[in-house]
Amino acid sequence: MFKKVLISDDLGSVNKGVLTVLSGLNIKDVQQVQYCDDAYLKIKKGYLDNAPFDLLITDLSFIKDHREQKYPSGEALAIALKKEYPTLKIIVYSVEDRLQKVRSLINKHHINAYVCKGRHGLLELEKAIHAVYDNNIYLSPNVQQALNSRTDLEITDYDIELVKLLSNGLSHDDICSHLKENKKTPSSLSSVEKRLNKLRIQFKANNAIHLVAIVKDLGLI
């Protein structure tokens, strides 16, 4: 079993539950931080001291306060650490259950497990720890379809943003304006319309409302 574990979560009550799970697995060297930057520095120091952490358990969302953070979220932290230390095992433990987020973290950034906080969260976390220790990927049951063939679609973060804006009631012109204001491309009306039309065909949607409903049902937004 893992020997050295770091918990990164800004809620003490959550940390207590995770500590209980780790204690039940007889993992004695457990450290806790409430800021992602502190987590990064602890992981880095562990490698420099030739005493690396075996596992990081991190939330995705952290409440902002007066302290500036290089890594403002668990997602940013996990992505950075996986690039620098690809052998580090990382379990995301979060209330967020959007399939697109899960899919990206697992497939693109090679996170080892994604566990949803909730009624059975701690039980699933224990299962995830065992699975990751055995070099397997673990997903909570309610996000397992993130890796199913039905959701293995050619859809990008840009596409997700378009559909989100559409779901908020923005017209095509409004979407273009939003993209231009945020310096995102392509932002021309023709590009936006072509992409939305392609998504309607891809998801076999009858219209824009139907497209939004399908994408929501799949948990992509």
PDB file of C-alpha atoms in Angstrom:
ATOM      1  CA  MET A   1       0.000   0.000   0.000  1.00  0.00           C
ATOM      2  CA  PHE A   2       1.045   3.634  -0.377  1.00  0.00           C
ATOM      3  CA  LYS A   3       3.529   4.856   2.229  1.00  0.00           C
ATOM      4  CA  LYS A   4       3.382   8.647   1.885  1.00  0.00           C
ATOM      5  CA  VAL A   5       0.226  10.568   0.967  1.00  0.00           C
ATOM      6  CA  LEU A   6      -0.604  14.260   0.587  1.00  0.00           C
ATOM      7  CA  ILE A   7      -4.167  15.609   0.912  1.00  0.00           C
ATOM      8  CA  SER A   8      -4.911  18.948  -0.753  1.00  0.00           C
ATOM      9  CA  ASP A   9      -8.313  20.322   0.257  1.00  0.00           C
ATOM     10  CA  ASP A  10      -9.341  23.608   1.858  1.00  0.00           C
ATOM     11  CA  LEU A  11     -12.143  22.084   3.934  1.00  0.00           C
ATOM     12  CA  GLY A  12     -11.030  20.535   7.215  1.00  0.00           C
ATOM     13  CA  SER A  13     -14.183  18.437   7.499  1.00  0.00           C
ATOM     14  CA  VAL A  14     -13.392  16.736   4.180  1.00  0.00           C
ATOM     15  CA  ASN A  15      -9.810  16.126   5.243  1.00  0.00           C
ATOM     16  CA  LYS A  16     -11.005  14.354   8.401  1.00  0.00           C
ATOM     17  CA  GLY A  17     -12.991  11.889   6.326  1.00  0.00           C
ATOM     18  CA  VAL A  18     -10.077  11.236   3.988  1.00  0.00           C
ATOM     19  CA  LEU A  19      -7.775  10.786   6.976  1.00  0.00           C
ATOM     20  CA  THR A  20     -10.145   8.153   8.369  1.00  0.00           C
ATOM     21  CA  VAL A  21      -9.970   6.213   5.098  1.00  0.00           C
ATOM     22  CA  LEU A  22      -6.173   6.412   4.979  1.00  0.00           C
ATOM     23  CA  SER A  23      -5.896   5.381   8.634  1.00  0.00           C
ATOM     24  CA  GLY A  24      -8.091   2.355   7.923  1.00  0.00           C
ATOM     25  CA  LEU A  25      -5.623   1.375   5.204  1.00  0.00           C
ATOM     26  CA  ASN A  26      -2.774   1.669   7.718  1.00  0.00           C
ATOM     27  CA  ILE A  27      -1.161   4.558   5.841  1.00  0.00           C
ATOM     28  CA  LYS A  28       0.717   6.446   8.531  1.00  0.00           C
ATOM     29  CA  ASP A  29       2.674   9.175   6.713  1.00  0.00           C
ATOM     30  CA  VAL A  30      -0.124  11.554   5.691  1.00  0.00           C
ATOM     31  CA  GLN A  31       0.264  15.303   5.293  1.00  0.00           C
ATOM     32  CA  GLN A  32      -2.371  17.968   4.617  1.00  0.00           C
ATOM     33  CA  VAL A  33      -2.404  21.351   2.900  1.00  0.00           C
ATOM     34  CA  GLN A  34      -5.172  23.853   2.160  1.00  0.00           C
ATOM     35  CA  TYR A  35      -3.529  25.630  -0.778  1.00  0.00           C
ATOM     36  CA  CYS A  36      -2.551  24.175  -4.148  1.00  0.00           C
ATOM     37  CA  ASP A  37       0.756  26.090  -4.166  1.00  0.00           C
ATOM     38  CA  ASP A  38       1.662  24.468  -0.848  1.00  0.00           C
ATOM     39  CA  ALA A  39       0.813  21.061  -2.313  1.00  0.00           C
ATOM     40  CA  TYR A  40       3.074  21.693  -5.290  1.00  0.00           C
ATOM     41  CA  LEU A  41       5.970  22.787  -3.070  1.00  0.00           C
ATOM     42  CA  LYS A  42       5.577  19.765  -0.768  1.00  0.00           C
ATOM     43  CA  ILE A  43       5.540  17.365  -3.717  1.00  0.00           C
ATOM     44  CA  LYS A  44       8.596  19.060  -5.236  1.00  0.00           C
ATOM     45  CA  LYS A  45      10.496  19.046  -1.943  1.00  0.00           C
ATOM     46  CA  GLY A  46       9.717  15.357  -1.493  1.00  0.00           C
ATOM     47  CA  TYR A  47      11.359  14.538  -4.816  1.00  0.00           C
ATOM     48  CA  LEU A  48      14.341  16.811  -4.109  1.00  0.00           C
ATOM     49  CA  ASP A  49      14.845  15.159  -0.710  1.00  0.00           C
ATOM     50  CA  ASN A  50      14.610  11.713  -2.285  1.00  0.00           C
ATOM     51  CA  ALA A  51      11.529  11.039  -0.151  1.00  0.00           C
ATOM     52  CA  PRO A  52       8.701  11.495  -2.672  1.00  0.00           C
ATOM     53  CA  PHE A  53       4.993  11.247  -1.983  1.00  0.00           C
ATOM     54  CA  ASP A  54       3.364   8.146  -3.456  1.00  0.00           C
ATOM     55  CA  LEU A  55      -0.092   9.661  -3.810  1.00  0.00           C
ATOM     56  CA  LEU A  56      -1.815  13.042  -3.999  1.00  0.00           C
ATOM     57  CA  ILE A  57      -5.534  13.326  -3.217  1.00  0.00           C
ATOM     58  CA  THR A  58      -6.821  16.732  -4.301  1.00  0.00           C
ATOM     59  CA  ASP A  59     -10.054  18.642  -4.630  1.00  0.00           C
ATOM     60  CA  LEU A  60     -10.632  20.705  -7.780  1.00  0.00           C
ATOM     61  CA  SER A  61     -12.216  23.829  -6.314  1.00  0.00           C
ATOM     62  CA  PHE A  62     -10.555  26.026  -3.719  1.00  0.00           C
ATOM     63  CA  ILE A  63     -12.098  29.139  -2.182  1.00  0.00           C
ATOM     64  CA  LYS A  64     -10.191  32.281  -3.153  1.00  0.00           C
ATOM     65  CA  ASP A  65      -8.846  34.513  -0.393  1.00  0.00           C
ATOM     66  CA  HIS A  66      -6.193  37.213   0.045  1.00  0.00           C
ATOM     67  CA  ARG A  67      -3.350  34.875  -0.925  1.00  0.00           C
ATOM     68  CA  GLU A  68      -2.241  34.893  -4.574  1.00  0.00           C
ATOM     69  CA  GLN A  69      -1.852  31.398  -6.023  1.00  0.00           C
ATOM     70  CA  LYS A  70       0.186  30.196  -8.983  1.00  0.00           C
ATOM     71  CA  TYR A  71      -2.075  27.132  -9.028  1.00  0.00           C
ATOM     72  CA  PRO A  72      -5.594  28.435  -8.202  1.00  0.00           C
ATOM     73  CA  SER A  73      -7.321  25.078  -8.625  1.00  0.00           C
ATOM     74  CA  GLY A  74      -6.740  21.396  -8.098  1.00  0.00           C
ATOM     75  CA  GLU A  75      -7.016  20.930 -11.846  1.00  0.00           C
ATOM     76  CA  ALA A  76      -4.125  23.333 -12.505  1.00  0.00           C
ATOM     77  CA  LEU A  77      -2.133  21.638  -9.753  1.00  0.00           C
ATOM     78  CA  ALA A  78      -2.748  18.114 -11.038  1.00  0.00           C
ATOM     79  CA  ILE A  79      -1.909  19.035 -14.641  1.00  0.00           C
ATOM     80  CA  ALA A  80       1.352  20.716 -13.612  1.00  0.00           C
ATOM     81  CA  LEU A  81       2.419  17.847 -11.353  1.00  0.00           C
ATOM     82  CA  LYS A  82       1.646  15.161 -13.938  1.00  0.00           C
ATOM     83  CA  LYS A  83       3.806  16.995 -16.470  1.00  0.00           C
ATOM     84  CA  GLU A  84       6.701  17.309 -14.049  1.00  0.00           C
ATOM     85  CA  TYR A  85       6.290  14.024 -12.165  1.00  0.00           C
ATOM     86  CA  PRO A  86       4.385  11.615 -14.458  1.00  0.00           C
ATOM     87  CA  THR A  87       4.819   8.662 -12.089  1.00  0.00           C
ATOM     88  CA  LEU A  88       3.064  10.477  -9.218  1.00  0.00           C
ATOM     89  CA  LYS A  89      -0.352   8.933  -8.567  1.00  0.00           C
ATOM     90  CA  ILE A  90      -3.144  11.509  -8.382  1.00  0.00           C
ATOM     91  CA  ILE A  91      -6.732  11.017  -7.251  1.00  0.00           C
ATOM     92  CA  VAL A  92      -9.186  13.882  -7.793  1.00  0.00           C
ATOM     93  CA  TYR A  93     -11.849  14.009  -5.056  1.00  0.00           C
ATOM     94  CA  SER A  94     -14.463  16.570  -6.052  1.00  0.00           C
ATOM     95  CA  VAL A  95     -18.151  17.476  -6.051  1.00  0.00           C
ATOM     96  CA  GLU A  96     -17.881  18.323  -9.751  1.00  0.00           C
ATOM     97  CA  ASP A  97     -19.303  15.592 -11.963  1.00  0.00           C
ATOM     98  CA  ARG A  98     -19.140  17.029 -15.483  1.00  0.00           C
ATOM     99  CA  LEU A  99     -18.136  14.239 -17.841  1.00  0.00           C
ATOM    100  CA  GLN A 100     -16.088  16.502 -20.094  1.00  0.00           C
ATOM    101  CA  LYS A 101     -13.948  17.533 -17.131  1.00  0.00           C
ATOM    102  CA  VAL A 102     -13.458  13.917 -16.034  1.00  0.00           C
ATOM    103  CA  ARG A 103     -12.681  12.790 -19.569  1.00  0.00           C
ATOM    104  CA  SER A 104     -10.089  15.513 -20.073  1.00  0.00           C
ATOM    105  CA  LEU A 105      -8.333  14.858 -16.768  1.00  0.00           C
ATOM    106  CA  ILE A 106      -8.134  11.111 -17.364  1.00  0.00           C
ATOM    107  CA  ASN A 107      -7.447  10.934 -21.111  1.00  0.00           C
ATOM    108  CA  LYS A 108      -5.469  14.106 -21.696  1.00  0.00           C
ATOM    109  CA  HIS A 109      -3.704  14.693 -18.390  1.00  0.00           C
ATOM    110  CA  HIS A 110      -3.453  11.085 -17.165  1.00  0.00           C
ATOM    111  CA  ILE A 111      -4.951  11.537 -13.709  1.00  0.00           C
ATOM    112  CA  ASN A 112      -5.271   8.110 -12.076  1.00  0.00           C
ATOM    113  CA  ALA A 113      -8.737   8.319 -10.499  1.00  0.00           C
ATOM    114  CA  TYR A 114     -11.749  10.603 -10.232  1.00  0.00           C
ATOM    115  CA  VAL A 115     -13.952  10.222  -7.175  1.00  0.00           C
ATOM    116  CA  CYS A 116     -17.126  12.231  -6.615  1.00  0.00           C
ATOM    117  CA  LYS A 117     -17.758  13.579  -3.142  1.00  0.00           C
ATOM    118  CA  GLY A 118     -21.139  12.537  -1.827  1.00  0.00           C
ATOM    119  CA  ARG A 119     -22.996   9.960   0.191  1.00  0.00           C
ATOM    120  CA  HIS A 120     -20.709   7.121  -0.916  1.00  0.00           C
ATOM    121  CA  GLY A 121     -17.673   9.262  -1.625  1.00  0.00           C
ATOM    122  CA  LEU A 122     -15.403   7.879   1.092  1.00  0.00           C
ATOM    123  CA  LEU A 123     -16.233   4.279   0.207  1.00  0.00           C
ATOM    124  CA  GLU A 124     -15.433   5.034  -3.429  1.00  0.00           C
ATOM    125  CA  LEU A 125     -12.239   6.804  -2.391  1.00  0.00           C
ATOM    126  CA  GLU A 126     -11.055   3.663  -0.638  1.00  0.00           C
ATOM    127  CA  LYS A 127     -11.782   1.631  -3.771  1.00  0.00           C
ATOM    128  CA  ALA A 128      -9.931   4.227  -5.836  1.00  0.00           C
ATOM    129  CA  ILE A 129      -6.853   4.018  -3.622  1.00  0.00           C
ATOM    130  CA  HIS A 130      -6.716   0.240  -4.036  1.00  0.00           C
ATOM    131  CA  ALA A 131      -7.254   0.507  -7.801  1.00  0.00           C
ATOM    132  CA  VAL A 132      -4.604   3.178  -8.290  1.00  0.00           C
ATOM    133  CA  TYR A 133      -2.131   1.255  -6.155  1.00  0.00           C
ATOM    134  CA  ASP A 134      -2.640  -1.672  -8.555  1.00  0.00           C
ATOM    135  CA  ASN A 135      -1.996   0.679 -11.510  1.00  0.00           C
ATOM    136  CA  ASN A 136      -5.639   0.785 -12.564  1.00  0.00           C
ATOM    137  CA  ILE A 137      -7.862   3.777 -13.325  1.00  0.00           C
ATOM    138  CA  TYR A 138     -10.892   4.342 -11.100  1.00  0.00           C
ATOM    139  CA  LEU A 139     -13.993   6.450 -11.723  1.00  0.00           C
ATOM    140  CA  SER A 140     -16.991   6.903  -9.444  1.00  0.00           C
ATOM    141  CA  PRO A 141     -20.067   5.112 -10.864  1.00  0.00           C
ATOM    142  CA  ASN A 142     -21.893   8.341 -11.741  1.00  0.00           C
ATOM    143  CA  VAL A 143     -19.039   9.536 -13.996  1.00  0.00           C
ATOM    144  CA  GLN A 144     -17.953   6.216 -15.475  1.00  0.00           C
ATOM    145  CA  GLN A 145     -19.718   6.984 -18.735  1.00  0.00           C
ATOM    146  CA  ALA A 146     -17.128   9.717 -19.326  1.00  0.00           C
ATOM    147  CA  LEU A 147     -14.961   7.024 -20.898  1.00  0.00           C
ATOM    148  CA  ASN A 148     -17.740   5.081 -22.630  1.00  0.00           C
ATOM    149  CA  SER A 149     -17.865   4.975 -26.424  1.00  0.00           C
ATOM    150  CA  ARG A 150     -21.100   6.957 -26.443  1.00  0.00           C
ATOM    151  CA  THR A 151     -19.289   9.955 -25.003  1.00  0.00           C
ATOM    152  CA  ASP A 152     -16.059   9.321 -26.884  1.00  0.00           C
ATOM    153  CA  LEU A 153     -16.931  12.106 -29.278  1.00  0.00           C
ATOM    154  CA  GLU A 154     -14.857  14.637 -31.125  1.00  0.00           C
ATOM    155  CA  ILE A 155     -15.731  17.577 -28.932  1.00  0.00           C
ATOM    156  CA  THR A 156     -13.361  20.282 -27.762  1.00  0.00           C
ATOM    157  CA  ASP A 157     -13.346  22.844 -24.967  1.00  0.00           C
ATOM    158  CA  TYR A 158     -14.244  25.416 -27.628  1.00  0.00           C
ATOM    159  CA  ASP A 159     -17.318  23.370 -28.568  1.00  0.00           C
ATOM    160  CA  ILE A 160     -18.329  23.091 -24.926  1.00  0.00           C
ATOM    161  CA  GLU A 161     -18.080  26.844 -24.520  1.00  0.00           C
ATOM    162  CA  LEU A 162     -20.242  27.438 -27.598  1.00  0.00           C
ATOM    163  CA  VAL A 163     -22.978  25.161 -26.289  1.00  0.00           C
ATOM    164  CA  LYS A 164     -22.756  26.721 -22.810  1.00  0.00           C
ATOM    165  CA  LEU A 165     -23.226  30.190 -24.289  1.00  0.00           C
ATOM    166  CA  LEU A 166     -26.104  28.870 -26.372  1.00  0.00           C
ATOM    167  CA  SER A 167     -27.695  27.360 -23.255  1.00  0.00           C
ATOM    168  CA  ASN A 168     -27.477  30.783 -21.577  1.00  0.00           C
ATOM    169  CA  GLY A 169     -29.726  32.220 -24.264  1.00  0.00           C
ATOM    170  CA  LEU A 170     -27.065  34.033 -26.308  1.00  0.00           C
ATOM    171  CA  SER A 171     -27.677  34.521 -30.014  1.00  0.00           C
ATOM    172  CA  HIS A 172     -25.011  33.671 -32.572  1.00  0.00           C
ATOM    173  CA  ASP A 173     -24.067  37.353 -32.766  1.00  0.00           C
ATOM    174  CA  ASP A 174     -23.826  37.550 -28.968  1.00  0.00           C
ATOM    175  CA  ILE A 175     -21.619  34.459 -28.907  1.00  0.00           C
ATOM    176  CA  CYS A 176     -19.271  36.048 -31.459  1.00  0.00           C
ATOM    177  CA  SER A 177     -19.057  39.215 -29.385  1.00  0.00           C
ATOM    178  CA  HIS A 178     -18.320  37.207 -26.232  1.00  0.00           C
ATOM    179  CA  LEU A 179     -15.532  35.269 -27.960  1.00  0.00           C
ATOM    180  CA  LYS A 180     -13.968  38.451 -29.341  1.00  0.00           C
ATOM    181  CA  GLU A 181     -14.107  40.182 -25.959  1.00  0.00           C
ATOM    182  CA  ASN A 182     -12.321  37.221 -24.391  1.00  0.00           C
ATOM    183  CA  LYS A 183      -9.819  36.971 -27.271  1.00  0.00           C
ATOM    184  CA  LYS A 184     -10.922  33.463 -28.234  1.00  0.00           C
ATOM    185  CA  THR A 185     -10.818  32.185 -31.791  1.00  0.00           C
ATOM    186  CA  PRO A 186     -12.392  31.491 -34.156  1.00  0.00           C
ATOM    187  CA  SER A 187     -14.894  34.221 -33.354  1.00  0.00           C
ATOM    188  CA  SER A 188     -16.423  35.075 -36.729  1.00  0.00           C
ATOM    189  CA  LEU A 189     -20.142  34.524 -37.247  1.00  0.00           C
ATOM    190  CA  SER A 190     -19.557  32.032 -40.054  1.00  0.00           C
ATOM    191  CA  SER A 191     -17.130  29.993 -37.921  1.00  0.00           C
ATOM    192  CA  VAL A 192     -19.537  29.867 -34.979  1.00  0.00           C
ATOM    193  CA  GLU A 193     -22.484  28.870 -37.180  1.00  0.00           C
ATOM    194  CA  LYS A 194     -20.473  26.177 -38.977  1.00  0.00           C
ATOM    195  CA  ARG A 195     -19.276  24.678 -35.714  1.00  0.00           C
ATOM    196  CA  LEU A 196     -22.739  24.657 -34.144  1.00  0.00           C
ATOM    197  CA  ASN A 197     -24.188  23.082 -37.292  1.00  0.00           C
ATOM    198  CA  LYS A 198     -21.499  20.403 -37.163  1.00  0.00           C
ATOM    199  CA  LEU A 199     -22.325  19.719 -33.510  1.00  0.00           C
ATOM    200  CA  ARG A 200     -26.046  19.428 -34.316  1.00  0.00           C
ATOM    201  CA  ILE A 201     -25.233  16.833 -36.971  1.00  0.00           C
ATOM    202  CA  GLN A 202     -22.751  15.036 -34.714  1.00  0.00           C
ATOM    203  CA  PHE A 203     -25.236  14.753 -31.852  1.00  0.00           C
ATOM    204  CA  LYS A 204     -28.205  14.205 -34.206  1.00  0.00           C
ATOM    205  CA  ALA A 205     -29.978  17.209 -32.713  1.00  0.00           C
ATOM    206  CA  ASN A 206     -33.059  18.660 -34.390  1.00  0.00           C
ATOM    207  CA  ASN A 207     -32.273  22.232 -33.360  1.00  0.00           C
ATOM    208  CA  ALA A 208     -30.228  24.347 -30.941  1.00  0.00           C
ATOM    209  CA  ILE A 209     -32.498  23.602 -27.961  1.00  0.00           C
ATOM    210  CA  HIS A 210     -32.290  19.877 -28.659  1.00  0.00           C
ATOM    211  CA  LEU A 211     -28.479  20.124 -28.945  1.00  0.00           C
ATOM    212  CA  VAL A 212     -28.212  21.808 -25.547  1.00  0.00           C
ATOM    213  CA  ALA A 213     -30.479  19.164 -23.998  1.00  0.00           C
ATOM    214  CA  ILE A 214     -28.428  16.281 -25.417  1.00  0.00           C
ATOM    215  CA  VAL A 215     -25.124  17.758 -24.310  1.00  0.00           C
ATOM    216  CA  LYS A 216     -26.536  18.389 -20.821  1.00  0.00           C
ATOM    217  CA  ASP A 217     -27.842  14.812 -20.620  1.00  0.00           C
ATOM    218  CA  LEU A 218     -24.353  13.545 -21.442  1.00  0.00           C
ATOM    219  CA  GLY A 219     -22.951  15.645 -18.608  1.00  0.00           C
ATOM    220  CA  LEU A 220     -20.665  17.595 -20.920  1.00  0.00           C
ATOM    221  CA  ILE A 221     -21.950  20.944 -19.583  1.00  0.00           C
TER     222      ILE A 221
END
